[in-house]
PDB file of C-alpha atoms in Angstrom:
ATOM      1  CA  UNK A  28      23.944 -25.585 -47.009  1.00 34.00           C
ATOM      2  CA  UNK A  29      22.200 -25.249 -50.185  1.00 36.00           C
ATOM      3  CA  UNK A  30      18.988 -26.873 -49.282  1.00 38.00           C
ATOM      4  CA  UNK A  31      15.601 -25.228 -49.415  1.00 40.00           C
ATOM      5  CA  UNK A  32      17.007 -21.984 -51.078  1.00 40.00           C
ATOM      6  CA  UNK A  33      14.581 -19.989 -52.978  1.00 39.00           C
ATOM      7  CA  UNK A  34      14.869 -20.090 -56.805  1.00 35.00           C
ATOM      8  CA  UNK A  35      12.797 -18.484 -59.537  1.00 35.00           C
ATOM      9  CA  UNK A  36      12.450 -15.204 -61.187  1.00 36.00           C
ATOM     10  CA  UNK A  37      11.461 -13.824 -58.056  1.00 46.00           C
ATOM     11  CA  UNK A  38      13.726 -15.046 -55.826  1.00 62.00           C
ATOM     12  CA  UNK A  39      15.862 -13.045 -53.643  1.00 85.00           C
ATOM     13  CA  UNK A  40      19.638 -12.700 -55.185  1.00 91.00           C
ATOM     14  CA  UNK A  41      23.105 -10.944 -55.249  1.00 95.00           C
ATOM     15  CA  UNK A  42      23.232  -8.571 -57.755  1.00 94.00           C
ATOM     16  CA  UNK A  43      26.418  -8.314 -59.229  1.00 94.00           C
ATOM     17  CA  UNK A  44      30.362  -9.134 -57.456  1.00 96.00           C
ATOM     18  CA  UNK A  45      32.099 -11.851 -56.071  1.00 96.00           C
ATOM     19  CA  UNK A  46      28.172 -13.618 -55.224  1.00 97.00           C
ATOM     20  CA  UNK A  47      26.491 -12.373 -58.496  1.00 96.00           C
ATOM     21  CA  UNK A  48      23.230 -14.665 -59.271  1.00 95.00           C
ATOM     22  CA  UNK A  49      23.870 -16.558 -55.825  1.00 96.00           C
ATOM     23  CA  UNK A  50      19.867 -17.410 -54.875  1.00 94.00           C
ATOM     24  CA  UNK A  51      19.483 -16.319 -51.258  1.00 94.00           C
ATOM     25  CA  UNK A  52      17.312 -18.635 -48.964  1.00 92.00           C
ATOM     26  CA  UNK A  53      14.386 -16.823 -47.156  1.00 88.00           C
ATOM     27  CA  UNK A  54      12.320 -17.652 -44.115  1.00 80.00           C
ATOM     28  CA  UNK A  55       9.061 -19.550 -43.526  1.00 73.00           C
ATOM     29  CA  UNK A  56       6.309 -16.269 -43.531  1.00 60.00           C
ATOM     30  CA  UNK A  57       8.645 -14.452 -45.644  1.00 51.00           C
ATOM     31  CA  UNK A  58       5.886 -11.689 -45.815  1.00 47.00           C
ATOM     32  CA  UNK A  59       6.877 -11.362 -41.876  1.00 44.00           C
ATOM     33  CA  UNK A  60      10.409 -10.463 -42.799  1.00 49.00           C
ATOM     34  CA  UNK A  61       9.418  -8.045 -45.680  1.00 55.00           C
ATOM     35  CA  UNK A  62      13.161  -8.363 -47.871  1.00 65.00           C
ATOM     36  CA  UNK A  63      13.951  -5.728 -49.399  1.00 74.00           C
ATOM     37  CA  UNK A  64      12.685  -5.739 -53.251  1.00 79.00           C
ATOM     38  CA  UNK A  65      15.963  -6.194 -55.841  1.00 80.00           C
ATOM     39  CA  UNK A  66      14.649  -3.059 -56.720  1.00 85.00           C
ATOM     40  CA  UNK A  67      14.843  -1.083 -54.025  1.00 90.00           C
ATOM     41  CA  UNK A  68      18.133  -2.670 -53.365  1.00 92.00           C
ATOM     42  CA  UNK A  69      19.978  -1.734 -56.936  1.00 91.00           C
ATOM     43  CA  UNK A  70      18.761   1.416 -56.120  1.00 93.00           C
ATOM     44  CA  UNK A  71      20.160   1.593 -53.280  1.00 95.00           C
ATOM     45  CA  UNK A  72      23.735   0.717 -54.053  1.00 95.00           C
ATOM     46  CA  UNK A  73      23.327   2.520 -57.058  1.00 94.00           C
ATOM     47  CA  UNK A  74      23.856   5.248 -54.433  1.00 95.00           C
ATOM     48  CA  UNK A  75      26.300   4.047 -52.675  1.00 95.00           C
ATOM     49  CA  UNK A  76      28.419   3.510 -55.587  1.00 93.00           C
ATOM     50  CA  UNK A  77      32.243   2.244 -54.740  1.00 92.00           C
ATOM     51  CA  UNK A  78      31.671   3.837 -50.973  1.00 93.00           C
ATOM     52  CA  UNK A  79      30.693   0.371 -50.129  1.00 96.00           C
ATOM     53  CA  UNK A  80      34.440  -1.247 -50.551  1.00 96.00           C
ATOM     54  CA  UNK A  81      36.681  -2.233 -47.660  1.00 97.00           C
ATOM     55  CA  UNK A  82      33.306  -0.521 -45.176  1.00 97.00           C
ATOM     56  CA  UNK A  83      32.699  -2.616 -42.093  1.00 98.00           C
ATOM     57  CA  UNK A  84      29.153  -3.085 -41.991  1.00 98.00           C
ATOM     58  CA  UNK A  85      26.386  -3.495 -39.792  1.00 98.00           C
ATOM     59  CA  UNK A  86      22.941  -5.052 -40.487  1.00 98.00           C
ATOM     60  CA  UNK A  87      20.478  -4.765 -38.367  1.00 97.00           C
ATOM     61  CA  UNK A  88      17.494  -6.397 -38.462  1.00 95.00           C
ATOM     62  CA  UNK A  89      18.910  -8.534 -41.169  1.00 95.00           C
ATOM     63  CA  UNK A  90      16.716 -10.914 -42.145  1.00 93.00           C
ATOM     64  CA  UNK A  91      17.697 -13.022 -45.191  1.00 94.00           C
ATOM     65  CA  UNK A  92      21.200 -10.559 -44.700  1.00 96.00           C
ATOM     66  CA  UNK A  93      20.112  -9.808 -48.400  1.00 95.00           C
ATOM     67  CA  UNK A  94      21.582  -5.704 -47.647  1.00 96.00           C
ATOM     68  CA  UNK A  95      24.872  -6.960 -45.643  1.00 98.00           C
ATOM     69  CA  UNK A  96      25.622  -9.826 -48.265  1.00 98.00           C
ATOM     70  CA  UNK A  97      25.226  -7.599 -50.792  1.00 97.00           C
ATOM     71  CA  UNK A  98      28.134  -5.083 -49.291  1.00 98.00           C
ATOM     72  CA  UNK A  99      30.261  -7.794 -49.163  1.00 98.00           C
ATOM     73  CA  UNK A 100      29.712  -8.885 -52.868  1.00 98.00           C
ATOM     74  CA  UNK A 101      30.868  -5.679 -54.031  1.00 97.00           C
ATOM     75  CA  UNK A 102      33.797  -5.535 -51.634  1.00 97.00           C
ATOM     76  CA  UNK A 103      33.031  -4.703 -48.074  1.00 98.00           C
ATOM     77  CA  UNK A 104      35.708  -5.941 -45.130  1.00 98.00           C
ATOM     78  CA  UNK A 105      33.485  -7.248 -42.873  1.00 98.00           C
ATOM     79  CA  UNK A 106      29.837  -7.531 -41.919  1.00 98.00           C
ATOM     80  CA  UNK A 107      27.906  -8.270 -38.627  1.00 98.00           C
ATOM     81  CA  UNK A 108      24.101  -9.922 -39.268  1.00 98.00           C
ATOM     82  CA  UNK A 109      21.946  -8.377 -36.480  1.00 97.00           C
ATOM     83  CA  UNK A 110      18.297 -10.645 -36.244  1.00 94.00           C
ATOM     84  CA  UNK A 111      16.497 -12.041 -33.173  1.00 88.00           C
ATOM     85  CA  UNK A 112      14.385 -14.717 -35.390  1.00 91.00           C
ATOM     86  CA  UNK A 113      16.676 -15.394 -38.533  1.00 94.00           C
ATOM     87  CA  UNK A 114      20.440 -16.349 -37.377  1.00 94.00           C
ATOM     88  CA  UNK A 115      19.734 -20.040 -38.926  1.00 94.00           C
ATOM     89  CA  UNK A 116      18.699 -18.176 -41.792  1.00 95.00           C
ATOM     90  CA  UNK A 117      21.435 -16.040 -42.171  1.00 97.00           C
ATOM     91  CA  UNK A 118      23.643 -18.639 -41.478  1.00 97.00           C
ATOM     92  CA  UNK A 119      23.112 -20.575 -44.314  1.00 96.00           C
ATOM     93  CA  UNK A 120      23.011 -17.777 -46.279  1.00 97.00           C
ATOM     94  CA  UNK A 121      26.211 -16.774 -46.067  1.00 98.00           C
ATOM     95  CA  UNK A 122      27.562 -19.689 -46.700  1.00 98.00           C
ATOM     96  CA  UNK A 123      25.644 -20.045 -49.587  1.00 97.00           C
ATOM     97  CA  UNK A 124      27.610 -16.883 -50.884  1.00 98.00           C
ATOM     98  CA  UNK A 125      31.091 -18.095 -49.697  1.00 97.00           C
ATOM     99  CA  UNK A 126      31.446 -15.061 -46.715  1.00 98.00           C
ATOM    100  CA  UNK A 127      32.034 -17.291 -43.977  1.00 97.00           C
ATOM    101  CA  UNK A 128      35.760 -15.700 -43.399  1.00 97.00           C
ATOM    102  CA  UNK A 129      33.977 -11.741 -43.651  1.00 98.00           C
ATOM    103  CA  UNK A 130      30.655 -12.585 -42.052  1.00 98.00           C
ATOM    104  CA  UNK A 131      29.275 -12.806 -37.857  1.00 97.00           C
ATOM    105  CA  UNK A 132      25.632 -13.264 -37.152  1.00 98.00           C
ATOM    106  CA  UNK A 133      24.407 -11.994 -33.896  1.00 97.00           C
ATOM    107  CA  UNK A 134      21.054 -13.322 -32.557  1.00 93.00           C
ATOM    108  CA  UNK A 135      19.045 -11.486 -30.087  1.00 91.00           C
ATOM    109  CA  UNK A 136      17.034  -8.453 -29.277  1.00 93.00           C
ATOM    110  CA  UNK A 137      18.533  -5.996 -31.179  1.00 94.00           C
ATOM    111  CA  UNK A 138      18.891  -3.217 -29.051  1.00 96.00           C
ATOM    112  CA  UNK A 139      20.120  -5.234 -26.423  1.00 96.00           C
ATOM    113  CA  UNK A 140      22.488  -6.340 -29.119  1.00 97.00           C
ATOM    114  CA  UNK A 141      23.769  -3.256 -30.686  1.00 97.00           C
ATOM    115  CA  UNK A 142      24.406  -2.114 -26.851  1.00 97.00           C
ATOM    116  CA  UNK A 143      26.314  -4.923 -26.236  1.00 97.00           C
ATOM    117  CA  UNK A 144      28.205  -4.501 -29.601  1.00 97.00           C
ATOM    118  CA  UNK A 145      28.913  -0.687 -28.532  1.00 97.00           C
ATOM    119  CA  UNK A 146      30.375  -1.968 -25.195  1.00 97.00           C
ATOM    120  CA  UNK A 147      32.606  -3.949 -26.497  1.00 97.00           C
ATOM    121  CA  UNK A 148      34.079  -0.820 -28.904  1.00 97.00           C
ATOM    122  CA  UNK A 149      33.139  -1.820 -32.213  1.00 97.00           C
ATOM    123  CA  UNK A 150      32.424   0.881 -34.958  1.00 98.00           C
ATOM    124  CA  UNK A 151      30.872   0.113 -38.127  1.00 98.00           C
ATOM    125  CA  UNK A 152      31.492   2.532 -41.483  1.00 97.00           C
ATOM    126  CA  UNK A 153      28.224   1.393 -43.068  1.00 98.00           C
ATOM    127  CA  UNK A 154      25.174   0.621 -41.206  1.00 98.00           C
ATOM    128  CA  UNK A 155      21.956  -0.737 -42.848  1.00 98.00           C
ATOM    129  CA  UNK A 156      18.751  -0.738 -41.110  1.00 96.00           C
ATOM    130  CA  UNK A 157      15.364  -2.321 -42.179  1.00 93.00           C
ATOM    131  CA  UNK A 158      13.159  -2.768 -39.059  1.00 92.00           C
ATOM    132  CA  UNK A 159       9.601  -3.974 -39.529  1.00 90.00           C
ATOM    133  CA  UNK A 160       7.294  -1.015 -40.379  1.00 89.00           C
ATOM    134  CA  UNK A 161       4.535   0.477 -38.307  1.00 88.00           C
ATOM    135  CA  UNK A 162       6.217  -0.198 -35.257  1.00 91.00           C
ATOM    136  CA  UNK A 163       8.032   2.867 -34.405  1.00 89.00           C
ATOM    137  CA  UNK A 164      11.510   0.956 -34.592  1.00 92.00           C
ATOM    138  CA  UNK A 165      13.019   3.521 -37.299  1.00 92.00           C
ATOM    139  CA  UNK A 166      12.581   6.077 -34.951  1.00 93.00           C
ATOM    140  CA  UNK A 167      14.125   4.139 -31.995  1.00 94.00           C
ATOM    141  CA  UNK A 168      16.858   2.945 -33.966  1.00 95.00           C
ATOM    142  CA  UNK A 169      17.476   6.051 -35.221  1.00 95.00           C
ATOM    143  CA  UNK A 170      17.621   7.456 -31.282  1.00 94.00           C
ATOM    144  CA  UNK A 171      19.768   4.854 -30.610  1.00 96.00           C
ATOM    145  CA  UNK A 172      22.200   5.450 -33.293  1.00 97.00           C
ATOM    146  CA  UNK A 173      22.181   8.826 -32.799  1.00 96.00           C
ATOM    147  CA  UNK A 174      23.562   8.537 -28.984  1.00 95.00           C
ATOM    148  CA  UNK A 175      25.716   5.590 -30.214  1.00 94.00           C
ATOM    149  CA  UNK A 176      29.446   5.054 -30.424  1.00 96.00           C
ATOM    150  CA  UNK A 177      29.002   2.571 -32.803  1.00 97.00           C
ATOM    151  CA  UNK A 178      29.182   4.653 -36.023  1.00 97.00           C
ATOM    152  CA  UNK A 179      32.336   5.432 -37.159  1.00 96.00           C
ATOM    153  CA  UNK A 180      33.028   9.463 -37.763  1.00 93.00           C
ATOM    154  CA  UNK A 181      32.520   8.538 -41.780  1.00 92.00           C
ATOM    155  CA  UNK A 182      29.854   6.052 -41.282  1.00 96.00           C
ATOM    156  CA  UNK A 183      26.890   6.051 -43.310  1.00 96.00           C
ATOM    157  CA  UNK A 184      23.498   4.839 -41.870  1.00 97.00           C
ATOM    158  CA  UNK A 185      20.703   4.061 -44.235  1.00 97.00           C
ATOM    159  CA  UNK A 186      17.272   3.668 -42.717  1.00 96.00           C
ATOM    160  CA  UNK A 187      14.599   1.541 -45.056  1.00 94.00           C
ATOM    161  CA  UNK A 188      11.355   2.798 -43.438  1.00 93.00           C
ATOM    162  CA  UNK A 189       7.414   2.689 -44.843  1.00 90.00           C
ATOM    163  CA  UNK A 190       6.318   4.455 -47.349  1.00 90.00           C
ATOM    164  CA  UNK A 191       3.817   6.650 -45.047  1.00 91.00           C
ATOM    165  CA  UNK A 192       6.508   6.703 -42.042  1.00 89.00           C
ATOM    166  CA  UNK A 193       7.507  10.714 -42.984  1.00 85.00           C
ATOM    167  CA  UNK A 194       8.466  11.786 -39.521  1.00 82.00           C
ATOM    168  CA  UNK A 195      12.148  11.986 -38.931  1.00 88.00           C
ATOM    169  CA  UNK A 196      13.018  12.232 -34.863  1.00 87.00           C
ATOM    170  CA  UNK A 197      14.998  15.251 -33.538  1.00 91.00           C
ATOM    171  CA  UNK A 198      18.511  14.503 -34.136  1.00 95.00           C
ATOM    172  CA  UNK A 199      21.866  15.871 -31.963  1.00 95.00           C
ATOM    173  CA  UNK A 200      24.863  14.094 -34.051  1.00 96.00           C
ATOM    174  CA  UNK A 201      23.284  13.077 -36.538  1.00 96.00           C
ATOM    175  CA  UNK A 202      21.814  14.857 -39.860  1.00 96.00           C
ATOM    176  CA  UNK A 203      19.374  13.317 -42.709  1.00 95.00           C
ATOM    177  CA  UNK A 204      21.765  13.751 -46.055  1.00 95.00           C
ATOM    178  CA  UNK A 205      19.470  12.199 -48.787  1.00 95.00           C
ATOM    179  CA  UNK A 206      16.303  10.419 -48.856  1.00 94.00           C
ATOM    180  CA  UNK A 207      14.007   8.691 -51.705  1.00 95.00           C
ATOM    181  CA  UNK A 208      11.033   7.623 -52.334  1.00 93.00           C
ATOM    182  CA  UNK A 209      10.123   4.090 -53.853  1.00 92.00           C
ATOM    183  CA  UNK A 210       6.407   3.886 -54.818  1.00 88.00           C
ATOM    184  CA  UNK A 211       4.002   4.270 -51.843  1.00 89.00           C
ATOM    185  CA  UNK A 212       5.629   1.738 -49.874  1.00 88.00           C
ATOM    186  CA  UNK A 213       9.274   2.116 -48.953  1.00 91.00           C
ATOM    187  CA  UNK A 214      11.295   4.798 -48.362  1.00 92.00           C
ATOM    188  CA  UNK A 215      15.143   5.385 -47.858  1.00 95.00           C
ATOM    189  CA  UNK A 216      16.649   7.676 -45.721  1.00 95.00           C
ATOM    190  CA  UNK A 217      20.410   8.192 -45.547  1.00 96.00           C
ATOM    191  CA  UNK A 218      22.173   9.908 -42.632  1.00 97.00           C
ATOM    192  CA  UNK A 219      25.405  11.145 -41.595  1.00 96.00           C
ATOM    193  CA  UNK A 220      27.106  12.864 -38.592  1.00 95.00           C
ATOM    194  CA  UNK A 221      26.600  16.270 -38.470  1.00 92.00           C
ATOM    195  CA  UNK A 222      30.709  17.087 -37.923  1.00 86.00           C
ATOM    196  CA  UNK A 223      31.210  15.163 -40.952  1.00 81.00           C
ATOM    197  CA  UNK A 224      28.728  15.809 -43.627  1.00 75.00           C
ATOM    198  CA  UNK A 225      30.456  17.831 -46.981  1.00 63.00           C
ATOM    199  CA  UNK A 226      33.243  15.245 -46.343  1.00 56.00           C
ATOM    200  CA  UNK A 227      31.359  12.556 -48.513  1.00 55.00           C
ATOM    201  CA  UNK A 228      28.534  13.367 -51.273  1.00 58.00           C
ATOM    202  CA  UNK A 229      25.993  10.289 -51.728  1.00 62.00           C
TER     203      UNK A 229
END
């Protein structure tokens, strides 16, 4: 723990809670991973506001867990780390930032993962998602998530897809509720269940 963590302005860190300022570690061919920008994150929980506290969340495709470790900073219950290639990673990172007691990585393919998660009857309230662009994963997440018992009737699923990634599959329970823009790379989409949206305004 500790070693080999990034440092420098541009370094990957916790924004502001229990972690604030703690320097998260990122993987060899970081440019692989693609973190999201501090940006893109502030903005994002900017959003999200106090609807983040006591969530159980999910992060799939995790990488650095820079999205989950954030929840948890500002006062999530729980989080489970989703990655095939970064569970050392993620690891480390989370005990970098104290969350041992609040944290589980799962390594794997993450489909085969989140099916295996669903089978065993967990629900999340708060779902990040952040696969690699240009891949079509957005959309099969998004399928996948959409058929799923793994969101909870209140959850929240945010999508971070690419900037020129505009087409948004046909949906049955769930419904697109909000959705930026940030520069002419990344783009956030924020969904709901249909049966639930008006309950909770992002």
């Amino acid at each position: 723990m500790g070693k080999n963590f990034a440092r420098g302005d541009g370094a990957m860190r916790i924004i502001t809670g229990r972690a604030r300022g703690a320097r998260l570690k990122a993987p060899k061919g970081m440019a692989v991973t693609r973190p999201t920008s501090d940006r893109v994150k502030e903005a994002l929980y900017s959003i999200l506001g106090t609807m983040v506290q006591d969530r159980t969340v999910l992060d799939v495709f995790a990488g650095t867990g820079s999205l989950g470790l954030e929840a948890l900073s500002r006062g999530a219950a729980h989080a489970v780390f989703l990655d095939a290639a970064t569970a050392d990673v993620l690891r480390d990172n989370i005990a970098h930032c104290h969350f041992e007691q609040e944290a589980e990585v799962v390594s794997g393919d993450a489909f085969a993962s989140l099916a295996r998660l669903a089978r065993q009857g967990r629900t999340f309230d708060l779902v990040f998602c952040d696969p690699p662009y240009h891949k079509g994963l957005w959309e099969r997440a998004l399928a996948f998530f959409d058929a799923s018992p793994l969101l909870a009737e209140n959850a929240i699923l945010v999508v971070e897809h690419g900037g020129d990634e505009d087409a948004v599959p046909e949906l049955d329970a769930l419904v697109r509720v909000d959705h930026r823009r940030y520069g002419k790379t990344t783009q956030l989409s924020f969904f709901q269940r249909k049966s639930y949206v008006g309950e909770v305004t992002l």
